[in-house]
GROMACS .gro file of C-alpha atoms in nm:
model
  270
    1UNK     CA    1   3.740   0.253  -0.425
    2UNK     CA    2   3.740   0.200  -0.029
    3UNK     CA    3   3.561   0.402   0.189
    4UNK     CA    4   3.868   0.601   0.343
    5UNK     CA    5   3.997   0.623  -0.017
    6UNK     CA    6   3.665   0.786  -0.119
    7UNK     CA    7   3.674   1.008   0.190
    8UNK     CA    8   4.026   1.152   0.153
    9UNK     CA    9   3.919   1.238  -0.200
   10UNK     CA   10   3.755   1.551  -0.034
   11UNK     CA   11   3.983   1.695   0.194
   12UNK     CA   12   4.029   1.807   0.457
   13UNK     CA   13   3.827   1.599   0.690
   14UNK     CA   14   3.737   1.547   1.052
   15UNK     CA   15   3.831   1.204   1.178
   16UNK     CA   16   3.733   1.125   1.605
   17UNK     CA   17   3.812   0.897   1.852
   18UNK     CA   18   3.594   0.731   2.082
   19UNK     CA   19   3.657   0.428   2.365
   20UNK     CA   20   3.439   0.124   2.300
   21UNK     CA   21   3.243   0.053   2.578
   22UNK     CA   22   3.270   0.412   2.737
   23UNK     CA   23   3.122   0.445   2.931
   24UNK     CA   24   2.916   0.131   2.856
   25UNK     CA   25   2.864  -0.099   2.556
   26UNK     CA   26   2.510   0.067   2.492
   27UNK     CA   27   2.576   0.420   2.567
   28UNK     CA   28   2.928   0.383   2.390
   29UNK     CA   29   2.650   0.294   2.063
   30UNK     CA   30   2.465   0.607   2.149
   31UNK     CA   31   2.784   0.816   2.183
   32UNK     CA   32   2.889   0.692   1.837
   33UNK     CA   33   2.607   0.815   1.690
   34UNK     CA   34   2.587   1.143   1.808
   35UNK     CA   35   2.967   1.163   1.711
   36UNK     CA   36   2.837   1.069   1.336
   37UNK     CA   37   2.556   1.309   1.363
   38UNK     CA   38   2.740   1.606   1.471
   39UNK     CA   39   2.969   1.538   1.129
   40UNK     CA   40   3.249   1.290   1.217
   41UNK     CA   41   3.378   1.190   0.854
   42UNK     CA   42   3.577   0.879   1.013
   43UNK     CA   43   3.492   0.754   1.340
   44UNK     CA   44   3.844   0.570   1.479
   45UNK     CA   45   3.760   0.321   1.766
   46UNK     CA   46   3.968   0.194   2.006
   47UNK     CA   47   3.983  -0.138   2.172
   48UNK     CA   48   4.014  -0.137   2.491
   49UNK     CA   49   4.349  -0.216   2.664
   50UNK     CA   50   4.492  -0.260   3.031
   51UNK     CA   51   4.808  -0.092   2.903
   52UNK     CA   52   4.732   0.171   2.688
   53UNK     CA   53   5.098   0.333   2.658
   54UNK     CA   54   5.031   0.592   2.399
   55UNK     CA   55   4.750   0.740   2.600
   56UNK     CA   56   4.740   1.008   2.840
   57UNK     CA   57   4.538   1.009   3.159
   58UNK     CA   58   4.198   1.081   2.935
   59UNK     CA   59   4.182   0.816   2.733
   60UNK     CA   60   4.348   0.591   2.978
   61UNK     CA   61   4.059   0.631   3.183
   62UNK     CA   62   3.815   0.578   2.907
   63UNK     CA   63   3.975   0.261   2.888
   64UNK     CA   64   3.986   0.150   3.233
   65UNK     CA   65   3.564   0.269   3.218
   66UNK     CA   66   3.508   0.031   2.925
   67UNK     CA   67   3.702  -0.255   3.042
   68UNK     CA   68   3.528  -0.218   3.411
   69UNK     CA   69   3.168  -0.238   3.242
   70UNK     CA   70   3.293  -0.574   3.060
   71UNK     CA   71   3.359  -0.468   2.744
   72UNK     CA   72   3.550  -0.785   2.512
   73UNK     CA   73   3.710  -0.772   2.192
   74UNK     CA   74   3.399  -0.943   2.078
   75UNK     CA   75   3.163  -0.680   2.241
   76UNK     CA   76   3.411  -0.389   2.007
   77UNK     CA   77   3.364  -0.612   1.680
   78UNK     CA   78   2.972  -0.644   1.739
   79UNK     CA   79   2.993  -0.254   1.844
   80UNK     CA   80   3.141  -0.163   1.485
   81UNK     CA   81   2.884  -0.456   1.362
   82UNK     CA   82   2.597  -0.194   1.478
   83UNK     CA   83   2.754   0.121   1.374
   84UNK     CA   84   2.817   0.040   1.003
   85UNK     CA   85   2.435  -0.090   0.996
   86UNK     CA   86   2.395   0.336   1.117
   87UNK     CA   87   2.648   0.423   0.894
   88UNK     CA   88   2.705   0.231   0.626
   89UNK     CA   89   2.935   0.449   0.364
   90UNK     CA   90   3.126   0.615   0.680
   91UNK     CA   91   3.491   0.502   0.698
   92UNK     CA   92   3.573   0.303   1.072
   93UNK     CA   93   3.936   0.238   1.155
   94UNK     CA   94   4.020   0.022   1.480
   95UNK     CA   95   4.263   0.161   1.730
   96UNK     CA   96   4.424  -0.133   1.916
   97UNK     CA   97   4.780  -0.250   2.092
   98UNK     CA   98   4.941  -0.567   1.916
   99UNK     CA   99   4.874  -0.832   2.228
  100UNK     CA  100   4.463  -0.809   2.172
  101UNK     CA  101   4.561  -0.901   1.795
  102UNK     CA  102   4.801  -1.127   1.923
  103UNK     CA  103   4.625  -1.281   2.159
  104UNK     CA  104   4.322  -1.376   1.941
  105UNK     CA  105   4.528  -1.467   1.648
  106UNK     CA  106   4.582  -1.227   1.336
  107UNK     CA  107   4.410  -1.415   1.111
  108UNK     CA  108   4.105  -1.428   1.308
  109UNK     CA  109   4.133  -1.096   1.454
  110UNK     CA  110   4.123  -0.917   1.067
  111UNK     CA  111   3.835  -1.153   0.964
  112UNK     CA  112   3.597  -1.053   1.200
  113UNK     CA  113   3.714  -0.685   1.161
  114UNK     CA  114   3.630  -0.664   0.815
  115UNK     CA  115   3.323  -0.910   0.852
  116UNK     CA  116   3.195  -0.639   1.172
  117UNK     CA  117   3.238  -0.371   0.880
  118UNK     CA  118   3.628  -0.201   0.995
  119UNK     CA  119   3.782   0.003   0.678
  120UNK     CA  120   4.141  -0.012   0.854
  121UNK     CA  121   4.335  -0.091   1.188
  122UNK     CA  122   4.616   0.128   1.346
  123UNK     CA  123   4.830  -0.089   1.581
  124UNK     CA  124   4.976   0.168   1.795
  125UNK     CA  125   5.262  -0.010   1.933
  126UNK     CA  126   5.400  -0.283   1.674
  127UNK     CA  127   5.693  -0.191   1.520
  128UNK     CA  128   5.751  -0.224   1.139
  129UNK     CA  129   5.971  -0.498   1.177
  130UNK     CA  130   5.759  -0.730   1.381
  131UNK     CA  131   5.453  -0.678   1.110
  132UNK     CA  132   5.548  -0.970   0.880
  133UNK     CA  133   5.248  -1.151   1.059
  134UNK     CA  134   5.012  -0.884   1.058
  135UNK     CA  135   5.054  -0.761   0.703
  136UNK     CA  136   4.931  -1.045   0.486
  137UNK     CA  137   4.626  -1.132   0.748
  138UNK     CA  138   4.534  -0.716   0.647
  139UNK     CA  139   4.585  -0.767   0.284
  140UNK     CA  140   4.345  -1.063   0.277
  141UNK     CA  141   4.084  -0.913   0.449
  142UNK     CA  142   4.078  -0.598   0.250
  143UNK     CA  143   4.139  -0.395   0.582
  144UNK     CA  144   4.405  -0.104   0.557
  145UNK     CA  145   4.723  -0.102   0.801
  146UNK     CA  146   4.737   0.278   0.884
  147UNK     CA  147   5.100   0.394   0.962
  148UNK     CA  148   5.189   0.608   1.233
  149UNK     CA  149   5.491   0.871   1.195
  150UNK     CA  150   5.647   1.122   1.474
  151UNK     CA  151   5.827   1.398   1.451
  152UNK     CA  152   6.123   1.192   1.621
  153UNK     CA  153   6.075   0.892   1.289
  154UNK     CA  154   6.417   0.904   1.103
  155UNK     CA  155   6.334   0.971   0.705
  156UNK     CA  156   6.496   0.611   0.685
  157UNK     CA  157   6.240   0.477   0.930
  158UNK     CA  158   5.972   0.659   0.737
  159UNK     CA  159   6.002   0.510   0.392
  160UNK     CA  160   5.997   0.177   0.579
  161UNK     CA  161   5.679   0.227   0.784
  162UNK     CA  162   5.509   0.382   0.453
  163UNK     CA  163   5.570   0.102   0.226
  164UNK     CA  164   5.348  -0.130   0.373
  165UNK     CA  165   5.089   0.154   0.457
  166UNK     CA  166   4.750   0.182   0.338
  167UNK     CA  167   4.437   0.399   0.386
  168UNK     CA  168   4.621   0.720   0.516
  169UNK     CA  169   4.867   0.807   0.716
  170UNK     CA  170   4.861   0.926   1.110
  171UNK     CA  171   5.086   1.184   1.168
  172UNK     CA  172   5.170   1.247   1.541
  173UNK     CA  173   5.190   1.617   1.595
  174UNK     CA  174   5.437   1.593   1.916
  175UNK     CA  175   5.673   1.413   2.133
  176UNK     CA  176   5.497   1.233   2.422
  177UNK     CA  177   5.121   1.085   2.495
  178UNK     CA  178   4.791   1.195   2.362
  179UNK     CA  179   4.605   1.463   2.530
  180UNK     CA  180   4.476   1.813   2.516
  181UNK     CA  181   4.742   2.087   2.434
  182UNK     CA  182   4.708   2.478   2.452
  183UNK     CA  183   4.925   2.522   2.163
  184UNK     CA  184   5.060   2.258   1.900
  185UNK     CA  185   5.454   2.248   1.791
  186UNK     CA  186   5.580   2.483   1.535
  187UNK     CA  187   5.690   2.188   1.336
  188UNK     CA  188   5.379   2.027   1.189
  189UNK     CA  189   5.396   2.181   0.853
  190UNK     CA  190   5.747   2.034   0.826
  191UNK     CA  191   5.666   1.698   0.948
  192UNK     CA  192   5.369   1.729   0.648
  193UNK     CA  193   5.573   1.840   0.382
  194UNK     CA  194   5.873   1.588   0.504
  195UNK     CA  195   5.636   1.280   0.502
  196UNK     CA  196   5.398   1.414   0.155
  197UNK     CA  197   5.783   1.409  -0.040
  198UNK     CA  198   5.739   0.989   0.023
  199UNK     CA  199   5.403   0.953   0.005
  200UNK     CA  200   5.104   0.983  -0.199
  201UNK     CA  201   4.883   0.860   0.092
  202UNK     CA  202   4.652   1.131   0.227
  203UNK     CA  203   4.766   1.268   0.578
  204UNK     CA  204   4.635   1.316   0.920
  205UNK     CA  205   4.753   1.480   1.177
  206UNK     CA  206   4.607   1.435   1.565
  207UNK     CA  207   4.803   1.400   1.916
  208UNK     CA  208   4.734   1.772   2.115
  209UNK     CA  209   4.462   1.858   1.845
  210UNK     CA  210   4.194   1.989   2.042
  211UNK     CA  211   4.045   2.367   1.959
  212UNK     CA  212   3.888   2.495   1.635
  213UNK     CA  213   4.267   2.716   1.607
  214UNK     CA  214   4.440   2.360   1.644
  215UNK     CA  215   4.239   2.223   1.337
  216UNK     CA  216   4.294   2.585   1.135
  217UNK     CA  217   4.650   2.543   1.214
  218UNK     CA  218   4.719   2.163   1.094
  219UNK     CA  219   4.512   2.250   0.776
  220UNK     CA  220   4.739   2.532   0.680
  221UNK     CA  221   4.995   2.284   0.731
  222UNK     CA  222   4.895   2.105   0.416
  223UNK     CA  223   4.754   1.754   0.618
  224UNK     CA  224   4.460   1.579   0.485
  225UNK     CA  225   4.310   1.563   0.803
  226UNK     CA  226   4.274   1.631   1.181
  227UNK     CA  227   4.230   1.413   1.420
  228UNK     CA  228   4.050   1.438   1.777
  229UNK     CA  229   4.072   1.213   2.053
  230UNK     CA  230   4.090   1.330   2.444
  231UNK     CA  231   3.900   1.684   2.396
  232UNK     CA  232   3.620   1.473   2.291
  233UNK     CA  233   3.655   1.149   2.565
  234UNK     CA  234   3.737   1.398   2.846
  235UNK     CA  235   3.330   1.496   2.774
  236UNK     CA  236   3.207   1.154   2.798
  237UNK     CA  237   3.411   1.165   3.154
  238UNK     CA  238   3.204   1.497   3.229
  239UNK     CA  239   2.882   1.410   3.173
  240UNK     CA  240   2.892   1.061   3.330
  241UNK     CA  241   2.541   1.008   3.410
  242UNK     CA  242   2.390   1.282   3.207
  243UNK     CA  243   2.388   1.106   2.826
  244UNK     CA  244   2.166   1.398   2.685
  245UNK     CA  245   2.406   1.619   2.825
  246UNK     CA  246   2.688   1.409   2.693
  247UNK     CA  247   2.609   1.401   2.346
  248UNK     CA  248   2.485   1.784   2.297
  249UNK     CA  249   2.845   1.846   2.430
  250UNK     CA  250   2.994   1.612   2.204
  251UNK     CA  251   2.794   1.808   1.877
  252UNK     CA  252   2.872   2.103   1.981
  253UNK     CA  253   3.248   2.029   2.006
  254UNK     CA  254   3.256   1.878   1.683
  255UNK     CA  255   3.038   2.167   1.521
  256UNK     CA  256   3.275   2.397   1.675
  257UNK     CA  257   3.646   2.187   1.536
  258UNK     CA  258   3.493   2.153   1.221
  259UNK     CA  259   3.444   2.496   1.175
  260UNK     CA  260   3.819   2.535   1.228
  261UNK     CA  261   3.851   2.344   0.886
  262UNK     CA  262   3.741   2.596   0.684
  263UNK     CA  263   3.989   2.866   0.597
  264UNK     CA  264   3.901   3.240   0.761
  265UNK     CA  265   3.783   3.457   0.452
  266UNK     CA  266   4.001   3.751   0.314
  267UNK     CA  267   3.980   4.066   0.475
  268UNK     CA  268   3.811   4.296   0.229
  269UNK     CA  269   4.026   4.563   0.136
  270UNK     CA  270   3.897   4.864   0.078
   0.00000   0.00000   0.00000
């Protein structure tokens, strides 16, 4: 059994997302493991890209921070190198856009991912039809190709992108870019139940997740999981040159969302 297989087999869980390299290689290190410390049950890291397209101003800065203090794709595979040495049984998925994997070959790219210790990759922006490269240079490398779905995917479109998925799949909650939301759509628990009728992949929902009534809320819904991205990068941006200060905010965050994964208890009735 993999490592996100064995995770999802005690739902639901709390998966977040950090920059590598934000705000620096090191520190980045130091933010992971105070993410894994506070209870992160999957730690998703993205690679980062000049032209992150599915990212709202947050992470897009995170991005433009980690590629200003140097950070390579080598620098993210030695990064998740050090973390599963931390970690070693929790579950690390890479975030990336196509042209890094492109660029440095697929074949290459998924050997040093699983050799560095990666459970899975999401590519954001390659469409199901353009995979045929990808998929076998995955499947040889034991890594899982994590599907994404919006609320906008055709059912058509979905069976497609789910029969070549593996690990779980990411839900997006709403139209548009990632980023902090005060409320999510009313649609989520349709999306869930649409997407669990062709699947027997666990589900995870992020995109706008970002308050302990977010995570109640896409529980209820059925998903396997929540994901949280720019509620918890926006505090790396916030306490730029105060790390102590950056990682207590970063527990208590994740403290605080997890709690939302827990189902209020019945009113007693007298």
């Amino acid at each position: 059994m993999s490592r996100i297989d064995a995770l999802f087999a005690r739902s639901p869980v709390f998966i977040g997302f950090t920059v590598a390299g934000d705000p620096g290689i090191e520190a980045s290190l130091r933010v992971a493991k105070a993410m894994i410390e506070a209870g992160v049950d999957l730690l998703e890291i993205a690679i980062p890209y000049s032209d992150p397209v599915a990212d709202g101003p947050v992470i897009e800065r995170a991005h433009v921070r980690a590629l200003r203090a140097g950070t390579t794709t080598d620098d993210v595979f030695a990064l998740v190198r050090r973390i599963r040495e931390h970690a070693p049984a929790l579950p690390l998925v890479l975030f990336t856009y196509h042209n890094i994997i492109h660029r440095r070959g697929p074949d290459r790219f998924f050997s040093e991912a699983a050799a560095a210790g990666a459970d899975g990759v999401l590519i954001v922006d390659l469409p199901v039809e353009e995979s045929g490269e990808v998929a076998p240079c995955a499947a040889r490398y034991g890594i899982d190709r994590i599907a994404l779905i919006a609320p906008t995917t055709s059912p058509e479109r979905q069976h497609a992108i789910l029969s070549g998925a593996s690990g779980f799949v990411y839900l997006i909650s709403l139209e548009g870019v990632t980023g902090e939301r005060d409320r999510l759509p009313p649609g989520i628990a349709g999306l869930v139940g649409a997407v669990r009728e062709k699947t027997g992949l666990p589900l995870a929902v992020g995109f706008g997740v970002s308050r302990p009534e977010h995570v109640r809320t896409v529980v209820a819904a059925g998903a396997n999981g929540v994901i949280v991205g720019s509620a918890l990068v926006r505090l790396i941006e916030e306490h730029a040159g105060d790390e102590a200060g950056m990682q207590d905010a970063l527990r208590a965050a994740i403290a605080a969302l997890r709690r939302g994964l827990v189902p209020d208890p019945e009113p007693d009735i007298p």
